[in-house]
Short mmCIF file of C-alpha atoms in Angstrom, two decimals:
data_model
loop_
_atom_site.label_atom_id
_atom_site.label_comp_id
_atom_site.label_asym_id
_atom_site.label_seq_id
_atom_site.Cartn_x
_atom_site.Cartn_y
_atom_site.Cartn_z
CA VAL A 1 -130.32 -70.11 68.66
CA ALA A 2 -127.03 -69.44 70.43
CA ARG A 3 -127.80 -72.12 73.03
CA GLU A 4 -129.17 -74.58 70.50
CA LYS A 5 -126.10 -74.25 68.25
CA GLU A 6 -123.76 -74.03 71.25
CA VAL A 7 -122.28 -70.71 70.13
CA GLN A 8 -119.38 -69.90 72.45
CA VAL A 9 -117.28 -66.82 73.13
CA THR A 10 -113.94 -67.53 74.77
CA ASP A 11 -111.78 -65.23 76.87
CA ALA A 12 -109.41 -65.06 73.89
CA ASP A 13 -112.32 -63.91 71.70
CA VAL A 14 -113.16 -61.19 74.22
CA GLN A 15 -109.52 -60.08 74.34
CA ALA A 16 -109.42 -59.89 70.53
CA GLU A 17 -112.58 -57.76 70.52
CA ILE A 18 -111.12 -55.49 73.21
CA GLU A 19 -107.99 -55.08 71.09
CA ARG A 20 -110.13 -54.25 68.03
CA ILE A 21 -112.05 -51.62 70.01
CA ALA A 22 -108.80 -50.21 71.38
CA SER A 23 -107.39 -49.93 67.87
CA GLU A 24 -110.49 -48.07 66.66
CA ARG A 25 -110.31 -45.68 69.62
CA GLU A 26 -106.53 -45.37 69.41
CA VAL A 27 -106.12 -46.28 73.07
CA SER A 28 -104.55 -49.26 74.82
CA ALA A 29 -106.36 -52.56 75.21
CA ALA A 30 -105.74 -52.27 78.95
CA ALA A 31 -107.61 -48.94 79.00
CA VAL A 32 -110.59 -50.46 77.17
CA ARG A 33 -110.63 -53.52 79.44
CA GLY A 34 -110.36 -51.30 82.51
CA GLU A 35 -113.30 -49.20 81.34
CA LEU A 36 -115.40 -52.29 80.62
CA GLU A 37 -114.56 -53.85 83.98
CA LYS A 38 -115.18 -50.60 85.85
CA ASN A 39 -118.65 -50.36 84.29
CA LYS A 40 -119.30 -54.09 84.67
CA GLN A 41 -119.70 -54.44 80.90
CA ILE A 42 -117.54 -57.49 80.14
CA SER A 43 -120.53 -59.84 80.37
CA ASN A 44 -122.54 -57.52 78.11
CA LEU A 45 -119.72 -57.59 75.58
CA LYS A 46 -119.67 -61.40 75.68
CA THR A 47 -123.45 -61.55 75.24
CA SER A 48 -123.32 -59.15 72.32
CA MET A 49 -120.55 -61.15 70.65
CA ARG A 50 -122.46 -64.40 71.17
CA ARG A 51 -125.62 -62.89 69.69
CA ARG A 52 -123.68 -61.56 66.69
CA ARG A 53 -122.14 -65.01 66.09
CA ALA A 54 -125.55 -66.66 66.28
CA LEU A 55 -126.92 -64.20 63.71
CA ASP A 56 -123.90 -64.80 61.46
CA LEU A 57 -124.54 -68.54 61.74
CA LEU A 58 -128.17 -68.05 60.75
CA LYS A 59 -127.21 -65.84 57.82
CA SER A 60 -124.64 -68.33 56.57
CA GLY A 61 -127.30 -71.03 56.39
CA ALA A 62 -129.97 -68.82 54.84
CA THR A 63 -131.13 -69.27 51.31
CA ILE A 64 -132.30 -66.24 49.37
CA SER A 65 -134.47 -66.73 46.34
CA VAL A 66 -135.46 -64.05 43.86
CA GLU A 67 -138.55 -64.53 41.78
#
């Protein structure tokens, strides 16, 4: 779905997510980024964000009917 709908995650999106995580953990964004880079997790974060956006896109187009 993400490929089909061309769901993208930019570097700015990743930075915003890192800042959100940092805020939750009450640490600096640089510390979070450093930890992610050290553990080679930046690409996993991007993939997770892309997947979440694709699911949000699917949900926004879903129709729920109650009988």
